[in-house]
Amino acid sequence: MESPKRLQNVFVVAERPAELHSFYESALGLQLKFRDKDRWIQYGVGSTSVALACREEAAPAVSGMVMVFEVDSFDGAHERIAASGGEVLGTRDMGAHGAVLSLRDPEGNIVQLFKRQGTPTP
């Protein structure tokens, strides 16, 4: 198995993204990179991103933080995740943005694998 290329993103599941945006911008000085109204608010932090996501956008996560690892391919991921005690929750095609495979680790934490557009999704 190939190791992920990088930590692509970490996002916080937010009840009130607009209010949290004010906090992260003012208190931490994070610079806005992308915003989809109050559904997804993303900041650039070095070579990665930190984002605030409403519950609908964060699904299947319902609270906490989610690590998103960038990978070249989802090939064999379902089998490796199941064999290691995890659970694949599904894949979401985001068109030009790419695709995300959501999984639950053995302790129930949500983790996602992100694949850029242009590589096959099984």
PDB file of N, CA, C and O in Angstrom, residues 21-69:
ATOM      1  N   HIS A  21     -16.199  31.162  12.102  1.00  0.00           N
ATOM      2  CA  HIS A  21     -15.353  31.859  11.128  1.00  0.00           C
ATOM      3  C   HIS A  21     -14.802  33.139  11.745  1.00  0.00           C
ATOM      4  O   HIS A  21     -13.601  33.413  11.667  1.00  0.00           O
ATOM      5  N   SER A  22     -15.653  33.900  12.409  1.00  0.00           N
ATOM      6  CA  SER A  22     -15.197  35.136  13.056  1.00  0.00           C
ATOM      7  C   SER A  22     -14.107  34.840  14.079  1.00  0.00           C
ATOM      8  O   SER A  22     -13.112  35.552  14.165  1.00  0.00           O
ATOM      9  N   PHE A  23     -14.290  33.757  14.841  1.00  0.00           N
ATOM     10  CA  PHE A  23     -13.291  33.378  15.839  1.00  0.00           C
ATOM     11  C   PHE A  23     -11.960  33.011  15.194  1.00  0.00           C
ATOM     12  O   PHE A  23     -10.914  33.540  15.544  1.00  0.00           O
ATOM     13  N   TYR A  24     -11.984  32.081  14.252  1.00  0.00           N
ATOM     14  CA  TYR A  24     -10.734  31.611  13.651  1.00  0.00           C
ATOM     15  C   TYR A  24     -10.016  32.717  12.880  1.00  0.00           C
ATOM     16  O   TYR A  24      -8.792  32.781  12.875  1.00  0.00           O
ATOM     17  N   GLU A  25     -10.777  33.597  12.268  1.00  0.00           N
ATOM     18  CA  GLU A  25     -10.180  34.705  11.529  1.00  0.00           C
ATOM     19  C   GLU A  25      -9.580  35.726  12.493  1.00  0.00           C
ATOM     20  O   GLU A  25      -8.442  36.162  12.322  1.00  0.00           O
ATOM     21  N   SER A  26     -10.323  36.092  13.544  1.00  0.00           N
ATOM     22  CA  SER A  26      -9.870  37.122  14.484  1.00  0.00           C
ATOM     23  C   SER A  26      -8.850  36.604  15.489  1.00  0.00           C
ATOM     24  O   SER A  26      -7.802  37.208  15.687  1.00  0.00           O
ATOM     25  N   ALA A  27      -9.166  35.490  16.132  1.00  0.00           N
ATOM     26  CA  ALA A  27      -8.311  34.984  17.203  1.00  0.00           C
ATOM     27  C   ALA A  27      -7.029  34.352  16.689  1.00  0.00           C
ATOM     28  O   ALA A  27      -5.974  34.489  17.306  1.00  0.00           O
ATOM     29  N   LEU A  28      -7.110  33.646  15.554  1.00  0.00           N
ATOM     30  CA  LEU A  28      -5.942  32.925  15.059  1.00  0.00           C
ATOM     31  C   LEU A  28      -5.333  33.547  13.809  1.00  0.00           C
ATOM     32  O   LEU A  28      -4.273  33.121  13.358  1.00  0.00           O
ATOM     33  N   GLY A  29      -6.017  34.512  13.223  1.00  0.00           N
ATOM     34  CA  GLY A  29      -5.493  35.173  12.028  1.00  0.00           C
ATOM     35  C   GLY A  29      -5.486  34.302  10.784  1.00  0.00           C
ATOM     36  O   GLY A  29      -4.712  34.537   9.854  1.00  0.00           O
ATOM     37  N   LEU A  30      -6.356  33.285  10.742  1.00  0.00           N
ATOM     38  CA  LEU A  30      -6.388  32.414   9.567  1.00  0.00           C
ATOM     39  C   LEU A  30      -6.893  33.192   8.351  1.00  0.00           C
ATOM     40  O   LEU A  30      -7.817  33.992   8.451  1.00  0.00           O
ATOM     41  N   GLN A  31      -6.278  32.932   7.208  1.00  0.00           N
ATOM     42  CA  GLN A  31      -6.615  33.624   5.969  1.00  0.00           C
ATOM     43  C   GLN A  31      -7.604  32.793   5.153  1.00  0.00           C
ATOM     44  O   GLN A  31      -7.325  31.634   4.847  1.00  0.00           O
ATOM     45  N   LEU A  32      -8.731  33.406   4.805  1.00  0.00           N
ATOM     46  CA  LEU A  32      -9.758  32.729   4.026  1.00  0.00           C
ATOM     47  C   LEU A  32      -9.217  32.337   2.655  1.00  0.00           C
ATOM     48  O   LEU A  32      -8.609  33.141   1.956  1.00  0.00           O
ATOM     49  N   LYS A  33      -9.453  31.078   2.283  1.00  0.00           N
ATOM     50  CA  LYS A  33      -9.010  30.541   0.997  1.00  0.00           C
ATOM     51  C   LYS A  33     -10.202  30.277   0.084  1.00  0.00           C
ATOM     52  O   LYS A  33     -10.143  30.503  -1.120  1.00  0.00           O
ATOM     53  N   PHE A  34     -11.307  29.798   0.666  1.00  0.00           N
ATOM     54  CA  PHE A  34     -12.492  29.414  -0.100  1.00  0.00           C
ATOM     55  C   PHE A  34     -13.690  29.438   0.831  1.00  0.00           C
ATOM     56  O   PHE A  34     -13.589  29.073   1.996  1.00  0.00           O
ATOM     57  N   ARG A  35     -14.833  29.876   0.296  1.00  0.00           N
ATOM     58  CA  ARG A  35     -16.051  29.855   1.118  1.00  0.00           C
ATOM     59  C   ARG A  35     -17.255  29.511   0.254  1.00  0.00           C
ATOM     60  O   ARG A  35     -17.464  30.109  -0.799  1.00  0.00           O
ATOM     61  N   ASP A  36     -18.031  28.544   0.714  1.00  0.00           N
ATOM     62  CA  ASP A  36     -19.296  28.171   0.094  1.00  0.00           C
ATOM     63  C   ASP A  36     -20.387  28.550   1.096  1.00  0.00           C
ATOM     64  O   ASP A  36     -20.853  27.712   1.873  1.00  0.00           O
ATOM     65  N   LYS A  37     -20.719  29.847   1.117  1.00  0.00           N
ATOM     66  CA  LYS A  37     -21.680  30.403   2.082  1.00  0.00           C
ATOM     67  C   LYS A  37     -21.270  29.961   3.486  1.00  0.00           C
ATOM     68  O   LYS A  37     -20.127  30.144   3.871  1.00  0.00           O
ATOM     69  N   ASP A  38     -22.203  29.408   4.254  1.00  0.00           N
ATOM     70  CA  ASP A  38     -21.865  28.921   5.589  1.00  0.00           C
ATOM     71  C   ASP A  38     -21.815  27.398   5.630  1.00  0.00           C
ATOM     72  O   ASP A  38     -21.843  26.786   6.687  1.00  0.00           O
ATOM     73  N   ARG A  39     -21.704  26.770   4.455  1.00  0.00           N
ATOM     74  CA  ARG A  39     -21.596  25.309   4.383  1.00  0.00           C
ATOM     75  C   ARG A  39     -20.152  24.858   4.598  1.00  0.00           C
ATOM     76  O   ARG A  39     -19.890  23.879   5.274  1.00  0.00           O
ATOM     77  N   TRP A  40     -19.203  25.543   3.985  1.00  0.00           N
ATOM     78  CA  TRP A  40     -17.783  25.156   4.020  1.00  0.00           C
ATOM     79  C   TRP A  40     -16.950  26.429   3.973  1.00  0.00           C
ATOM     80  O   TRP A  40     -17.045  27.195   3.023  1.00  0.00           O
ATOM     81  N   ILE A  41     -16.146  26.661   4.997  1.00  0.00           N
ATOM     82  CA  ILE A  41     -15.283  27.838   5.071  1.00  0.00           C
ATOM     83  C   ILE A  41     -13.867  27.314   5.246  1.00  0.00           C
ATOM     84  O   ILE A  41     -13.556  26.681   6.256  1.00  0.00           O
ATOM     85  N   GLN A  42     -13.010  27.570   4.271  1.00  0.00           N
ATOM     86  CA  GLN A  42     -11.681  26.950   4.251  1.00  0.00           C
ATOM     87  C   GLN A  42     -10.574  28.002   4.310  1.00  0.00           C
ATOM     88  O   GLN A  42     -10.644  29.024   3.647  1.00  0.00           O
ATOM     89  N   TYR A  43      -9.549  27.687   5.099  1.00  0.00           N
ATOM     90  CA  TYR A  43      -8.396  28.561   5.288  1.00  0.00           C
ATOM     91  C   TYR A  43      -7.140  27.847   4.803  1.00  0.00           C
ATOM     92  O   TYR A  43      -7.015  26.635   4.950  1.00  0.00           O
ATOM     93  N   GLY A  44      -6.196  28.603   4.275  1.00  0.00           N
ATOM     94  CA  GLY A  44      -4.899  28.050   3.929  1.00  0.00           C
ATOM     95  C   GLY A  44      -3.977  28.153   5.129  1.00  0.00           C
ATOM     96  O   GLY A  44      -3.864  29.208   5.738  1.00  0.00           O
ATOM     97  N   VAL A  45      -3.347  27.039   5.471  1.00  0.00           N
ATOM     98  CA  VAL A  45      -2.390  27.008   6.583  1.00  0.00           C
ATOM     99  C   VAL A  45      -1.181  26.241   6.081  1.00  0.00           C
ATOM    100  O   VAL A  45      -1.200  25.007   6.035  1.00  0.00           O
ATOM    101  N   GLY A  46      -0.154  26.957   5.657  1.00  0.00           N
ATOM    102  CA  GLY A  46       1.011  26.294   5.073  1.00  0.00           C
ATOM    103  C   GLY A  46       0.599  25.550   3.819  1.00  0.00           C
ATOM    104  O   GLY A  46      -0.103  26.070   2.962  1.00  0.00           O
ATOM    105  N   SER A  47       1.000  24.287   3.725  1.00  0.00           N
ATOM    106  CA  SER A  47       0.677  23.499   2.537  1.00  0.00           C
ATOM    107  C   SER A  47      -0.587  22.661   2.711  1.00  0.00           C
ATOM    108  O   SER A  47      -0.880  21.795   1.898  1.00  0.00           O
ATOM    109  N   THR A  48      -1.339  22.924   3.776  1.00  0.00           N
ATOM    110  CA  THR A  48      -2.586  22.187   4.001  1.00  0.00           C
ATOM    111  C   THR A  48      -3.730  23.172   4.197  1.00  0.00           C
ATOM    112  O   THR A  48      -3.552  24.372   4.048  1.00  0.00           O
ATOM    113  N   SER A  49      -4.886  22.672   4.531  1.00  0.00           N
ATOM    114  CA  SER A  49      -6.052  23.511   4.756  1.00  0.00           C
ATOM    115  C   SER A  49      -6.730  23.121   6.057  1.00  0.00           C
ATOM    116  O   SER A  49      -6.668  21.981   6.492  1.00  0.00           O
ATOM    117  N   VAL A  50      -7.387  24.102   6.656  1.00  0.00           N
ATOM    118  CA  VAL A  50      -8.241  23.895   7.816  1.00  0.00           C
ATOM    119  C   VAL A  50      -9.592  24.462   7.419  1.00  0.00           C
ATOM    120  O   VAL A  50      -9.653  25.526   6.799  1.00  0.00           O
ATOM    121  N   ALA A  51     -10.674  23.753   7.742  1.00  0.00           N
ATOM    122  CA  ALA A  51     -11.988  24.222   7.314  1.00  0.00           C
ATOM    123  C   ALA A  51     -13.026  24.071   8.413  1.00  0.00           C
ATOM    124  O   ALA A  51     -12.864  23.284   9.343  1.00  0.00           O
ATOM    125  N   LEU A  52     -14.093  24.835   8.269  1.00  0.00           N
ATOM    126  CA  LEU A  52     -15.281  24.720   9.094  1.00  0.00           C
ATOM    127  C   LEU A  52     -16.372  24.180   8.193  1.00  0.00           C
ATOM    128  O   LEU A  52     -16.586  24.707   7.098  1.00  0.00           O
ATOM    129  N   ALA A  53     -17.062  23.130   8.624  1.00  0.00           N
ATOM    130  CA  ALA A  53     -18.094  22.509   7.793  1.00  0.00           C
ATOM    131  C   ALA A  53     -19.395  22.411   8.563  1.00  0.00           C
ATOM    132  O   ALA A  53     -19.395  22.013   9.736  1.00  0.00           O
ATOM    133  N   CYS A  54     -20.500  22.757   7.914  1.00  0.00           N
ATOM    134  CA  CYS A  54     -21.799  22.535   8.540  1.00  0.00           C
ATOM    135  C   CYS A  54     -22.024  21.026   8.617  1.00  0.00           C
ATOM    136  O   CYS A  54     -21.362  20.248   7.942  1.00  0.00           O
ATOM    137  N   ARG A  55     -22.969  20.593   9.429  1.00  0.00           N
ATOM    138  CA  ARG A  55     -23.220  19.157   9.605  1.00  0.00           C
ATOM    139  C   ARG A  55     -23.534  18.451   8.293  1.00  0.00           C
ATOM    140  O   ARG A  55     -23.082  17.340   8.054  1.00  0.00           O
ATOM    141  N   GLU A  56     -24.333  19.090   7.432  1.00  0.00           N
ATOM    142  CA  GLU A  56     -24.706  18.453   6.173  1.00  0.00           C
ATOM    143  C   GLU A  56     -23.477  18.233   5.292  1.00  0.00           C
ATOM    144  O   GLU A  56     -23.341  17.199   4.656  1.00  0.00           O
ATOM    145  N   GLU A  57     -22.592  19.206   5.248  1.00  0.00           N
ATOM    146  CA  GLU A  57     -21.396  19.097   4.409  1.00  0.00           C
ATOM    147  C   GLU A  57     -20.394  18.113   5.013  1.00  0.00           C
ATOM    148  O   GLU A  57     -19.641  17.463   4.309  1.00  0.00           O
ATOM    149  N   ALA A  58     -20.391  17.989   6.329  1.00  0.00           N
ATOM    150  CA  ALA A  58     -19.438  17.123   7.028  1.00  0.00           C
ATOM    151  C   ALA A  58     -19.847  15.660   7.043  1.00  0.00           C
ATOM    152  O   ALA A  58     -19.025  14.800   7.347  1.00  0.00           O
ATOM    153  N   ALA A  59     -21.096  15.358   6.723  1.00  0.00           N
ATOM    154  CA  ALA A  59     -21.590  13.981   6.810  1.00  0.00           C
ATOM    155  C   ALA A  59     -20.625  13.021   6.128  1.00  0.00           C
ATOM    156  O   ALA A  59     -20.085  13.346   5.086  1.00  0.00           O
ATOM    157  N   PRO A  60     -20.336  11.889   6.743  1.00  0.00           N
ATOM    158  CA  PRO A  60     -21.036  11.247   7.839  1.00  0.00           C
ATOM    159  C   PRO A  60     -20.591  11.668   9.236  1.00  0.00           C
ATOM    160  O   PRO A  60     -21.136  11.185  10.216  1.00  0.00           O
ATOM    161  N   ALA A  61     -19.612  12.566   9.357  1.00  0.00           N
ATOM    162  CA  ALA A  61     -19.211  13.042  10.678  1.00  0.00           C
ATOM    163  C   ALA A  61     -20.319  13.906  11.268  1.00  0.00           C
ATOM    164  O   ALA A  61     -20.998  14.624  10.549  1.00  0.00           O
ATOM    165  N   VAL A  62     -20.518  13.830  12.571  1.00  0.00           N
ATOM    166  CA  VAL A  62     -21.542  14.645  13.211  1.00  0.00           C
ATOM    167  C   VAL A  62     -20.959  15.598  14.247  1.00  0.00           C
ATOM    168  O   VAL A  62     -21.634  16.505  14.704  1.00  0.00           O
ATOM    169  N   SER A  63     -19.701  15.388  14.619  1.00  0.00           N
ATOM    170  CA  SER A  63     -19.038  16.282  15.568  1.00  0.00           C
ATOM    171  C   SER A  63     -17.535  16.054  15.495  1.00  0.00           C
ATOM    172  O   SER A  63     -17.063  15.110  14.866  1.00  0.00           O
ATOM    173  N   GLY A  64     -16.799  16.926  16.131  1.00  0.00           N
ATOM    174  CA  GLY A  64     -15.351  16.781  16.221  1.00  0.00           C
ATOM    175  C   GLY A  64     -14.611  17.228  14.982  1.00  0.00           C
ATOM    176  O   GLY A  64     -15.091  18.042  14.207  1.00  0.00           O
ATOM    177  N   MET A  65     -13.426  16.672  14.817  1.00  0.00           N
ATOM    178  CA  MET A  65     -12.556  17.007  13.694  1.00  0.00           C
ATOM    179  C   MET A  65     -12.335  15.781  12.832  1.00  0.00           C
ATOM    180  O   MET A  65     -12.352  14.663  13.325  1.00  0.00           O
ATOM    181  N   VAL A  66     -12.110  16.005  11.553  1.00  0.00           N
ATOM    182  CA  VAL A  66     -11.894  14.922  10.605  1.00  0.00           C
ATOM    183  C   VAL A  66     -10.587  15.162   9.867  1.00  0.00           C
ATOM    184  O   VAL A  66     -10.371  16.265   9.346  1.00  0.00           O
ATOM    185  N   MET A  67      -9.706  14.161   9.843  1.00  0.00           N
ATOM    186  CA  MET A  67      -8.479  14.243   9.048  1.00  0.00           C
ATOM    187  C   MET A  67      -8.801  13.773   7.641  1.00  0.00           C
ATOM    188  O   MET A  67      -9.490  12.763   7.463  1.00  0.00           O
ATOM    189  N   VAL A  68      -8.290  14.505   6.654  1.00  0.00           N
ATOM    190  CA  VAL A  68      -8.493  14.145   5.249  1.00  0.00           C
ATOM    191  C   VAL A  68      -7.113  13.960   4.633  1.00  0.00           C
ATOM    192  O   VAL A  68      -6.324  14.904   4.579  1.00  0.00           O
ATOM    193  N   PHE A  69      -6.823  12.735   4.174  1.00  0.00           N
ATOM    194  CA  PHE A  69      -5.539  12.424   3.571  1.00  0.00           C
ATOM    195  C   PHE A  69      -5.677  12.358   2.062  1.00  0.00           C
ATOM    196  O   PHE A  69      -6.572  11.682   1.551  1.00  0.00           O
TER     197      PHE A  69
END
